[in-house]
XYZ file of C-alpha atoms in Angstrom:
730
model
C 60.763 129.286 54.727
C 58.419 128.056 57.467
C 55.511 129.655 55.827
C 56.180 127.558 52.597
C 55.730 124.391 54.482
C 52.011 125.016 54.939
C 49.968 121.790 54.489
C 49.170 122.509 50.817
C 52.932 122.048 50.123
C 53.275 119.045 51.898
C 50.330 117.721 50.317
C 51.502 118.488 46.930
C 54.814 116.583 47.364
C 52.885 113.770 48.803
C 50.465 113.423 45.732
C 53.474 113.435 43.373
C 54.058 109.849 42.174
C 57.565 109.783 42.833
C 60.102 109.998 45.801
C 60.137 113.726 46.656
C 61.880 115.655 49.175
C 62.812 119.228 50.380
C 66.159 120.708 51.728
C 66.881 124.042 52.965
C 69.270 126.600 51.231
C 72.168 125.054 53.143
C 71.397 121.625 52.032
C 69.709 120.448 55.387
C 67.144 117.943 54.443
C 63.646 119.139 56.066
C 60.969 116.939 54.523
C 60.379 113.659 52.615
C 57.014 112.619 51.185
C 55.019 109.880 52.280
C 56.335 107.595 49.611
C 60.037 108.313 50.467
C 59.204 107.813 54.187
C 57.573 104.481 53.685
C 60.368 103.205 51.527
C 62.885 104.313 54.252
C 60.557 103.138 57.146
C 60.413 106.318 58.967
C 57.930 106.395 61.867
C 54.827 108.597 61.682
C 56.366 111.233 64.197
C 59.715 111.462 62.449
C 60.714 115.103 61.807
C 61.234 114.541 58.025
C 57.716 113.338 57.862
C 56.350 116.505 59.658
C 58.433 118.932 57.773
C 60.390 119.981 60.821
C 63.948 121.224 60.284
C 66.188 119.105 62.450
C 69.081 120.854 61.921
C 71.010 117.814 60.511
C 73.121 118.327 57.649
C 72.544 116.484 54.482
C 75.604 114.371 54.984
C 74.099 112.698 57.967
C 71.544 110.890 55.789
C 74.569 109.423 53.765
C 74.460 106.005 55.635
C 71.147 105.259 53.861
C 73.320 105.255 50.646
C 75.188 102.293 49.331
C 78.906 102.701 50.343
C 80.046 102.638 46.755
C 77.795 105.610 45.691
C 78.359 107.787 48.572
C 81.398 109.892 47.379
C 80.102 110.570 43.778
C 76.651 111.515 45.378
C 78.477 114.025 47.881
C 80.310 115.527 45.044
C 77.220 116.371 42.833
C 75.278 117.830 45.851
C 78.279 119.979 46.871
C 78.471 121.185 43.239
C 74.792 122.246 43.442
C 75.264 123.873 46.773
C 78.334 125.745 45.566
C 76.831 126.957 42.182
C 73.275 126.991 43.019
C 72.542 125.001 39.804
C 70.358 122.020 39.322
C 72.067 118.649 39.494
C 71.270 114.857 39.165
C 72.870 111.783 40.284
C 72.194 108.118 40.370
C 72.616 106.072 43.389
C 71.231 103.186 45.531
C 69.200 103.705 48.548
C 68.626 101.269 51.401
C 65.123 100.489 52.062
C 63.253 99.420 55.322
C 63.942 95.892 54.703
C 67.589 96.586 54.229
C 67.660 96.016 50.466
C 69.048 98.648 47.984
C 67.353 100.085 45.051
C 68.600 102.276 42.239
C 67.184 105.871 42.109
C 67.817 108.694 39.789
C 67.771 111.893 41.944
C 67.117 115.225 40.287
C 67.453 118.608 42.678
C 66.074 121.865 41.586
C 66.823 125.210 43.439
C 63.696 127.144 44.803
C 64.113 131.003 44.390
C 62.095 134.076 44.868
C 61.483 136.462 42.128
C 64.462 138.332 42.833
C 66.696 135.488 42.695
C 67.009 134.582 46.625
C 67.533 130.855 47.146
C 64.695 129.639 49.312
C 65.586 125.814 49.294
C 65.863 122.792 47.188
C 63.202 120.299 45.797
C 64.260 117.060 44.838
C 62.633 114.279 42.968
C 63.881 110.595 43.089
C 62.878 108.333 40.226
C 63.081 104.515 40.679
C 65.322 103.303 37.976
C 66.033 99.889 39.362
C 64.380 98.002 36.433
C 66.353 99.883 33.943
C 69.551 99.499 35.728
C 69.193 95.792 35.745
C 68.222 95.949 32.012
C 71.413 97.783 31.484
C 73.533 95.282 33.504
C 71.801 92.514 31.540
C 72.350 94.221 28.180
C 76.165 94.787 28.925
C 76.432 91.086 30.131
C 74.759 89.841 26.799
C 76.979 91.860 24.726
C 80.018 90.417 26.558
C 78.747 87.075 26.206
C 77.980 87.618 22.453
C 81.510 89.084 22.053
C 83.288 86.058 23.892
C 81.159 83.616 21.915
C 82.119 85.025 18.575
C 85.803 85.265 19.634
C 85.994 81.740 20.994
C 84.245 80.506 17.872
C 86.213 82.643 15.569
C 83.242 83.889 14.059
C 82.709 87.526 12.785
C 79.357 88.989 11.573
C 79.085 91.226 8.328
C 76.224 92.952 6.575
C 75.773 94.905 3.588
C 73.062 97.535 2.553
C 72.160 96.732 -0.956
C 71.152 100.204 -1.800
C 74.202 101.809 -0.751
C 76.484 98.851 -0.810
C 77.824 100.118 2.428
C 79.494 97.201 4.581
C 79.521 96.924 8.278
C 81.339 94.192 10.391
C 81.852 92.974 13.832
C 85.193 93.596 15.792
C 85.778 89.735 15.352
C 85.303 89.932 11.715
C 87.942 92.818 11.559
C 90.303 90.802 13.630
C 89.909 87.685 11.273
C 90.717 89.743 8.188
C 93.718 91.244 10.253
C 92.667 94.842 10.603
C 92.093 97.092 13.673
C 88.609 96.788 15.353
C 87.317 100.294 14.278
C 88.307 99.900 10.663
C 85.540 100.695 8.351
C 85.166 97.839 5.925
C 85.032 98.215 2.223
C 85.177 95.816 -0.916
C 88.590 97.058 -1.642
C 89.932 96.129 1.943
C 88.158 92.591 1.636
C 89.565 92.029 -1.866
C 93.114 93.232 -0.603
C 93.267 90.404 1.789
C 91.699 87.722 -0.510
C 94.102 84.976 -1.726
C 95.081 85.422 -5.482
C 93.521 82.295 -6.576
C 90.154 82.969 -4.765
C 90.008 86.732 -5.651
C 87.460 86.111 -8.565
C 85.334 84.137 -6.355
C 85.211 86.707 -3.436
C 84.415 89.465 -6.063
C 81.674 87.801 -7.760
C 79.918 87.061 -4.314
C 80.509 90.543 -3.103
C 78.798 91.908 -6.529
C 75.925 89.425 -6.688
C 75.334 90.199 -2.971
C 75.162 94.010 -3.827
C 72.987 93.629 -6.902
C 70.184 91.089 -5.871
C 71.113 89.966 -2.364
C 72.011 86.726 -3.457
C 72.590 83.969 -0.764
C 75.964 82.618 -0.712
C 77.772 79.931 1.085
C 81.487 79.052 0.232
C 84.977 78.724 1.391
C 88.001 80.929 0.344
C 91.433 81.735 1.587
C 93.099 85.024 2.977
C 96.662 85.867 2.247
C 97.861 87.807 5.346
C 100.535 90.259 5.324
C 102.947 88.115 7.170
C 102.536 85.482 4.253
C 100.381 82.998 6.302
C 97.083 81.795 5.041
C 93.796 81.586 6.651
C 90.759 79.689 5.570
C 87.309 81.235 5.952
C 83.814 79.868 5.602
C 81.397 82.634 4.340
C 77.582 82.160 4.623
C 74.954 85.086 4.127
C 71.295 85.583 3.283
C 68.819 88.423 2.456
C 66.583 90.252 4.804
C 64.134 92.835 4.118
C 62.126 95.237 6.406
C 59.003 95.235 4.050
C 59.477 98.684 3.055
C 61.963 98.109 0.175
C 65.112 98.302 2.386
C 67.205 95.339 1.696
C 70.310 94.029 3.515
C 72.374 90.985 3.174
C 73.789 89.760 6.581
C 75.787 86.750 7.388
C 78.865 85.313 9.330
C 82.451 84.577 8.365
C 83.942 81.575 10.252
C 87.802 81.180 10.643
C 88.168 77.440 9.734
C 92.012 77.484 9.511
C 92.475 75.170 12.513
C 89.975 72.782 10.828
C 91.659 72.910 7.308
C 95.028 72.277 8.842
C 93.985 69.450 10.932
C 92.230 67.919 7.837
C 95.342 68.430 5.885
C 97.467 66.888 8.579
C 95.069 63.913 8.897
C 95.268 63.300 5.239
C 98.924 63.217 5.364
C 98.946 61.143 8.425
C 96.602 58.690 6.773
C 98.869 58.630 3.691
C 101.943 58.016 5.877
C 100.194 55.470 7.914
C 99.382 53.622 4.941
C 103.034 53.881 3.588
C 104.298 52.815 7.023
C 102.082 49.791 7.243
C 103.182 48.566 3.954
C 106.953 49.089 4.864
C 106.397 47.488 8.321
C 104.930 44.419 6.676
C 107.767 44.200 4.457
C 110.194 44.698 7.189
C 108.440 42.152 9.363
C 108.615 39.642 6.602
C 112.265 40.011 6.643
C 112.691 39.708 10.429
C 114.090 36.366 11.887
C 111.556 36.201 14.513
C 108.135 34.755 14.254
C 105.799 37.565 14.474
C 102.110 37.324 15.059
C 99.366 40.065 15.253
C 95.681 39.397 16.676
C 92.644 41.601 17.076
C 90.822 42.573 20.134
C 89.340 39.191 20.826
C 92.714 37.393 19.989
C 91.491 36.541 16.391
C 94.275 35.965 13.976
C 95.107 38.996 11.785
C 98.500 38.721 10.603
C 101.691 36.585 10.455
C 104.925 37.412 8.895
C 106.737 35.321 6.397
C 109.112 33.675 8.746
C 106.235 32.566 10.873
C 104.140 31.112 8.072
C 107.253 29.397 6.544
C 107.972 27.895 10.039
C 104.580 26.541 10.892
C 103.986 25.505 7.173
C 100.641 27.391 6.442
C 99.353 30.072 4.135
C 97.995 33.107 5.697
C 94.370 32.134 5.234
C 95.010 28.889 6.937
C 96.745 30.702 9.616
C 93.770 33.071 10.163
C 91.386 29.984 10.567
C 93.201 29.366 13.790
C 94.918 26.230 15.140
C 97.093 25.575 18.232
C 100.988 25.656 17.301
C 101.975 25.749 21.013
C 103.094 22.600 22.821
C 100.114 21.306 25.055
C 102.338 21.209 27.995
C 103.202 24.942 27.578
C 99.752 26.127 26.636
C 98.164 25.530 29.907
C 101.154 27.373 31.611
C 100.811 30.364 29.148
C 97.019 30.456 29.034
C 96.581 32.302 32.595
C 99.416 34.742 31.768
C 98.136 35.713 28.379
C 94.602 36.381 29.917
C 96.118 38.417 32.695
C 98.101 40.483 30.019
C 94.979 40.952 27.892
C 93.096 42.415 30.832
C 95.831 44.573 32.401
C 97.524 45.589 29.470
C 101.040 44.625 31.075
C 103.405 43.085 28.544
C 105.148 39.700 29.415
C 107.504 37.304 28.215
C 107.752 33.459 28.330
C 109.697 30.545 27.064
C 107.523 28.098 25.103
C 107.745 25.494 22.349
C 106.155 25.863 18.776
C 105.426 23.129 16.386
C 107.043 23.572 13.026
C 105.521 22.260 9.756
C 107.283 18.749 10.168
C 105.613 18.225 13.410
C 108.927 18.746 15.649
C 108.965 21.395 18.265
C 111.594 24.227 19.028
C 112.051 26.471 21.987
C 111.248 30.133 21.567
C 111.322 33.356 23.860
C 107.845 34.927 23.197
C 107.202 38.465 24.088
C 103.416 39.332 24.358
C 102.299 42.993 24.257
C 99.028 44.768 23.459
C 98.175 48.164 22.037
C 95.215 50.203 23.530
C 93.048 53.224 22.397
C 92.547 56.257 24.408
C 89.801 54.581 26.220
C 91.711 51.801 27.294
C 90.383 49.271 25.010
C 92.620 46.754 23.511
C 92.993 46.995 19.718
C 95.695 44.732 18.845
C 97.986 42.151 20.370
C 101.515 41.336 19.052
C 103.547 38.209 19.884
C 107.251 38.130 18.715
C 108.954 34.699 19.082
C 112.792 34.401 19.137
C 114.359 31.062 18.463
C 116.209 30.057 21.716
C 116.312 26.252 21.056
C 120.089 25.989 20.997
C 120.181 27.685 24.305
C 117.681 25.483 26.014
C 119.227 22.500 24.797
C 122.684 23.766 26.230
C 121.015 24.394 29.419
C 119.523 20.889 29.573
C 123.078 19.638 28.827
C 124.535 21.553 31.650
C 121.944 20.233 33.931
C 122.597 16.480 32.947
C 126.303 16.969 33.334
C 125.725 18.580 36.768
C 127.985 21.405 36.088
C 128.613 23.237 39.501
C 127.507 26.826 39.233
C 130.192 27.756 41.824
C 132.960 27.207 39.282
C 130.995 29.605 36.824
C 131.029 32.217 39.648
C 134.365 31.971 40.796
C 136.323 35.005 41.536
C 137.927 34.904 38.272
C 134.712 34.789 36.483
C 132.205 37.678 35.847
C 130.461 37.503 39.255
C 133.663 37.256 41.323
C 132.411 36.932 44.838
C 128.794 36.339 44.249
C 128.573 32.716 45.394
C 125.708 30.123 45.177
C 123.716 28.056 42.822
C 120.224 28.412 44.214
C 117.319 28.920 41.755
C 116.657 32.484 43.295
C 120.350 33.673 42.584
C 120.602 31.785 39.244
C 117.603 33.631 37.834
C 119.032 37.056 38.936
C 122.521 36.247 37.455
C 120.721 35.148 34.276
C 119.088 38.548 34.062
C 122.313 40.276 34.757
C 124.041 38.535 32.029
C 121.243 39.840 29.538
C 121.314 43.366 30.589
C 125.169 43.730 31.093
C 125.989 44.396 27.599
C 123.396 47.116 27.057
C 123.545 50.671 28.318
C 120.180 50.574 30.307
C 119.857 51.995 33.560
C 119.485 49.344 36.234
C 117.817 49.547 39.640
C 119.022 46.961 42.180
C 116.704 46.316 45.052
C 117.178 44.038 48.143
C 117.698 44.088 51.806
C 120.963 45.302 53.449
C 124.039 42.789 53.060
C 122.630 40.699 50.009
C 125.354 42.083 47.834
C 123.936 44.853 45.637
C 127.290 46.345 44.787
C 128.872 43.151 44.019
C 126.016 42.722 41.423
C 126.581 46.357 40.085
C 130.405 45.725 39.558
C 129.641 42.370 37.773
C 127.235 44.273 35.392
C 129.975 46.943 34.668
C 132.663 44.215 34.166
C 130.392 42.344 31.601
C 129.541 45.797 29.579
C 131.260 47.469 26.895
C 132.487 50.102 29.593
C 134.499 47.547 31.539
C 137.833 49.223 30.631
C 136.509 52.574 31.876
C 135.948 53.714 35.491
C 133.404 52.038 37.880
C 132.527 55.024 40.480
C 130.529 54.063 43.628
C 128.643 56.541 45.682
C 126.812 55.859 48.940
C 124.145 58.384 48.926
C 123.357 57.784 52.498
C 126.937 58.363 53.855
C 127.526 62.108 52.249
C 125.945 64.874 54.367
C 123.101 66.491 52.488
C 124.758 69.715 52.041
C 127.735 68.261 50.437
C 126.028 65.586 48.109
C 125.564 67.984 45.127
C 129.403 68.835 45.260
C 130.290 65.173 45.521
C 128.017 64.270 42.699
C 128.415 67.058 40.247
C 131.772 68.921 41.468
C 132.197 72.548 42.342
C 134.015 75.532 41.196
C 136.601 77.448 43.143
C 134.755 79.824 45.801
C 131.571 78.106 45.262
C 131.274 77.872 48.978
C 133.337 78.136 52.372
C 136.338 75.938 52.007
C 135.914 75.370 48.102
C 139.735 76.614 47.452
C 139.850 74.917 44.089
C 137.731 73.306 41.296
C 136.855 69.639 41.889
C 135.376 67.153 39.546
C 132.284 65.291 40.714
C 131.646 61.656 40.557
C 129.708 61.884 37.415
C 132.683 63.571 35.713
C 134.989 60.927 36.920
C 132.688 58.001 35.767
C 132.523 59.704 32.142
C 132.654 56.696 29.703
C 132.162 54.347 32.470
C 129.427 53.388 35.216
C 128.279 55.186 38.142
C 126.748 53.259 40.935
C 124.396 55.085 43.252
C 123.970 53.147 46.518
C 121.097 53.981 48.816
C 119.440 56.031 46.408
C 116.429 56.364 48.365
C 118.279 58.617 50.976
C 118.440 61.421 48.494
C 116.847 64.566 49.581
C 114.185 66.089 47.340
C 116.231 68.681 46.044
C 118.975 66.144 44.835
C 116.160 63.900 43.419
C 115.172 66.802 41.094
C 118.916 67.515 40.228
C 119.487 63.687 39.462
C 116.265 63.518 37.475
C 117.683 66.345 35.212
C 121.003 64.510 34.756
C 119.143 61.356 33.863
C 117.026 63.204 31.302
C 119.636 65.371 29.499
C 122.883 63.691 30.458
C 124.118 67.350 31.378
C 124.819 69.227 34.807
C 126.588 72.178 36.096
C 129.180 72.164 38.954
C 128.102 73.949 42.024
C 128.832 77.426 41.632
C 129.521 77.089 37.949
C 127.548 78.012 34.814
C 129.120 75.737 32.086
C 127.109 72.850 31.164
C 129.007 69.551 31.154
C 127.861 66.587 29.105
C 128.843 63.097 30.356
C 128.367 59.468 28.926
C 127.538 57.474 32.015
C 125.801 54.336 32.714
C 123.722 54.493 35.838
C 123.158 51.796 38.220
C 121.219 52.503 41.310
C 120.518 50.521 44.581
C 118.320 50.591 47.392
C 117.123 48.605 50.325
C 113.917 50.757 50.751
C 110.455 50.189 49.256
C 110.615 53.037 46.784
C 106.905 52.549 45.639
C 105.873 52.893 49.241
C 108.242 55.956 49.643
C 106.425 57.485 46.600
C 102.985 57.050 48.368
C 104.518 58.667 51.547
C 105.786 61.633 49.465
C 109.513 60.888 50.189
C 110.597 59.772 46.707
C 109.733 61.475 43.335
C 107.613 59.181 41.076
C 109.262 60.463 37.973
C 112.802 59.770 39.076
C 111.686 56.128 40.175
C 110.409 55.390 36.653
C 113.791 56.992 35.140
C 115.772 54.438 37.381
C 113.645 51.515 37.075
C 114.420 50.735 33.581
C 115.658 47.363 34.351
C 114.858 46.170 37.928
C 116.926 43.561 39.537
C 116.023 42.085 43.066
C 118.668 40.536 44.926
C 117.204 37.726 47.022
C 117.414 37.505 50.708
C 119.598 34.843 52.180
C 116.659 33.139 53.724
C 115.410 32.855 50.111
C 118.716 31.132 49.233
C 119.003 28.333 51.866
C 120.622 26.078 49.291
C 123.483 28.684 49.133
C 124.374 28.764 52.813
C 126.703 25.633 52.585
C 128.413 26.930 49.500
C 128.998 30.226 51.118
C 130.135 28.822 54.378
C 132.861 26.875 52.582
C 133.831 29.998 50.758
C 134.107 32.350 53.613
C 135.986 29.502 55.602
C 138.506 29.381 52.783
C 138.987 33.009 52.802
C 139.395 33.499 56.519
C 141.160 30.462 57.298
C 144.040 31.432 54.864
C 144.252 34.746 56.521
C 144.522 33.179 60.051
C 146.885 30.442 59.002
C 144.274 27.760 60.009
C 142.920 24.616 58.452
C 139.365 23.336 58.907
C 138.424 19.904 57.414
C 134.775 20.097 58.099
C 131.582 21.747 59.373
C 129.183 19.619 61.522
C 125.881 18.866 60.080
C 124.183 20.138 63.367
C 126.109 23.576 62.728
C 125.005 23.609 59.059
C 121.500 22.926 60.011
C 121.464 25.784 62.610
C 122.801 28.091 59.953
C 120.176 26.932 57.613
C 117.406 27.500 60.221
C 118.648 31.145 61.065
C 116.706 33.814 59.322
C 119.607 36.033 58.576
C 118.297 39.469 58.889
C 121.779 40.901 57.870
C 121.869 38.426 55.005
C 125.322 37.368 53.345
C 127.125 40.164 55.111
C 125.805 38.815 58.648
C 126.776 35.237 57.660
C 130.167 36.495 56.515
C 130.707 38.116 59.944
C 129.620 34.921 61.904
C 132.029 32.835 59.771
C 134.948 35.142 60.347
C 134.335 35.335 64.071
C 134.130 31.507 64.275
C 137.406 30.989 62.478
C 139.008 33.608 64.763
C 137.699 31.640 67.939
C 137.860 28.104 66.756
C 140.865 25.954 67.951
C 140.140 22.676 66.262
C 139.885 21.475 62.795
C 136.065 21.297 62.949
C 134.631 24.683 62.589
C 132.429 25.631 65.662
C 129.775 28.390 65.583
C 128.664 29.809 68.979
C 124.974 29.012 69.229
C 124.410 32.147 71.222
C 125.192 34.206 68.061
C 122.073 32.427 66.370
C 118.736 32.918 68.142
C 116.410 30.321 68.079
C 113.730 32.926 67.054
C 114.357 35.863 64.600
C 116.158 38.804 66.278
C 115.713 42.363 66.271
C 118.480 44.501 67.245
C 116.899 47.409 69.288
C 117.882 49.802 72.048
C 114.317 49.374 73.327
C 115.236 45.910 74.286
C 113.000 44.182 71.635
C 115.467 41.227 71.559
C 113.956 38.226 73.284
C 110.468 39.440 73.139
C 107.785 37.038 72.130
C 106.304 37.604 68.630
C 103.162 38.928 69.754
C 104.839 41.637 72.066
C 107.234 42.383 69.361
C 104.380 42.906 66.861
C 102.499 45.214 69.337
C 105.664 47.294 70.021
C 106.291 47.661 66.240
C 102.420 48.736 65.573
C 102.517 51.112 68.406
C 105.584 52.812 66.638
C 103.970 52.832 63.352
C 100.692 54.248 64.590
C 102.756 56.953 66.259
C 104.698 57.892 63.239
C 101.518 57.673 61.096
C 102.783 54.681 59.132
C 106.087 56.108 58.164
C 109.126 53.594 58.460
C 112.258 55.651 57.505
C 113.425 59.114 57.957
C 113.749 61.305 61.148
C 110.365 60.945 62.129
C 109.997 57.224 61.064
C 109.313 53.992 63.184
C 112.880 52.912 62.575
C 114.208 55.991 64.547
C 111.659 55.834 67.118
C 112.496 52.088 67.808
C 116.206 52.894 67.613
C 117.001 49.948 64.893
C 117.963 49.958 61.280
C 115.226 50.322 58.899
C 116.096 47.202 57.025
C 115.669 45.219 59.978
C 112.383 46.855 60.810
C 111.200 46.132 57.190
C 112.232 42.680 57.667
C 110.409 42.121 61.121
C 107.297 43.916 59.493
C 107.199 41.485 56.508
C 107.892 38.422 58.907
C 105.029 39.448 61.321
C 102.798 40.350 58.521
C 101.994 43.930 59.668
C 100.141 46.041 57.212
C 101.954 49.287 57.673
C 99.486 50.992 55.070
C 96.816 51.034 57.596
C 98.661 53.478 60.022
C 99.151 56.017 57.372
C 97.116 59.344 58.328
C 97.312 60.437 54.674
C 99.268 60.196 51.380
C 100.843 62.929 49.277
C 102.832 62.787 45.961
C 106.028 64.641 45.280
């Protein structure tokens, strides 16, 4: 074949306005024209430029092809060599700059007159623009199909001369037919609602006759009995040569129609509900008022109008009915409630029509729209005048609160009459008779379990069980069995079925102490029980329903634990229905004297001793001490003093009461000055990333109870949040 590669053959291949090449009978690539060589970036002396057979097989040139195209191209070329037949393939070739372009390559065998194969001549046509156009066309079709599907819009057309109907796949789907269904008027009318059949038939006939424009809504009755609402619109088009078509769109507006009907029904129901609500409010014994977004008067129920002695129009004109002394106190609370949207309640006096005042418990609440804008404010006032006057009489008569909370009373050993404790007991008295979940918070030793038992005794469940569970005292691998019970064989050692604490408390109250110590898994399990009031024993499948009131307690800051990812936010809100915070003993200094006398009486009887008095100096020392262990620590100190005292005057060893607040620590923090103490705590918080509790918390690092550490952090005014490396939520 060398004689074929004379200059005129190379010149011929070079002048062809395409990328040409020549290969030997075996497929060895021998020559590429100048256009191909320039695209590939071959040097002037490259063998392929000169037409010198290098002996390299065609496969050696595959690296210039795109990796995704090599196998298909090799197969086409192998078939050509095997059969001696022409062939073509589309592939991407890398140019001198490293970029790929699409080529359509055609290979033709070159033979002698007697059919002997001399070689192969190939032409590569640049089809890059065509390929890009094909990709863009496919993308546009896909976008159009998606747009039609998402908008529930199908496209239809009719040739007026032949009455042949054509439609898109989405149109077929809307009518409930397979995508490849050939539409006919009969198929369309078959789906039309009987009440709309005439309307659709007329529209089709007019479109076929004169190409009339139509725009109307109708219904489809689907085979499953459901109804779809369609909006059909079309217009006439002509190509100028007498060929007319009617083209248009059908839009599935079922959701809109359903929403409109629901809105109509809702509006009707709201109007009815509003009328019924007004009638109901008029019969309510409370004074109920409704105000607009700017606190303008909108409505007052009949009870309110009769009490203040005005008409609706007079009331809407405004005017103060609250006692002036209460108005200044309530104003900032109301303004804060309006700005934050947080409801609140307060006690206030309201003037009646004859000019006299009565006490009311007023509850303020606001309603906001989806954008957080306040649209209504509601105030409901309940008459508590008799209660307030009774309280005043009790104060005037100086009735000792200690008599009300004696062991025979509802609060048993909860001793004291300080304002902080009185407020707590007042809240307990209100919630005790309900079944609401109560979350009791407070430092260690404040008497949270006593308060829980008091709530139970005052409730309607007092005759049923009160089951207390210390969540911190039960190993993590046993807590599920303790709370929910287990079936026989559920785990090693489970030799028989055991009822859990929730079952034992059925009909009564379960008290979950140290709730903040539950593992994340048990928090999820407890949340499910609170939501569904059902659970399964460990290893069992039977769903057990219980009627249990839940009272939980913790000395941890659960909101901080939520931020640190140690406690679930949804569980917190399930528990925090009615929060009660037990005050620390340092906030109840007025109760210390009463508590001292109470504990002396208890332990003196046990010890067979009599004490006539406690010195004023001792009482002052007890009052000055911060009591990090709260009532429990005071109880221990008095019991110890009763044991060691030999006279009728109770003596308290001063060494038991440090002049400065103490911290019990294996690191020797006791006796350190406040600055040193603060530095040590801050170093521990910094090392633990701001975490106070848990195995990696600062309390463990310092070797002290976390309640003690929390107390010291609060006393030393340490901002533990600034040491946190990051936060996460459950």
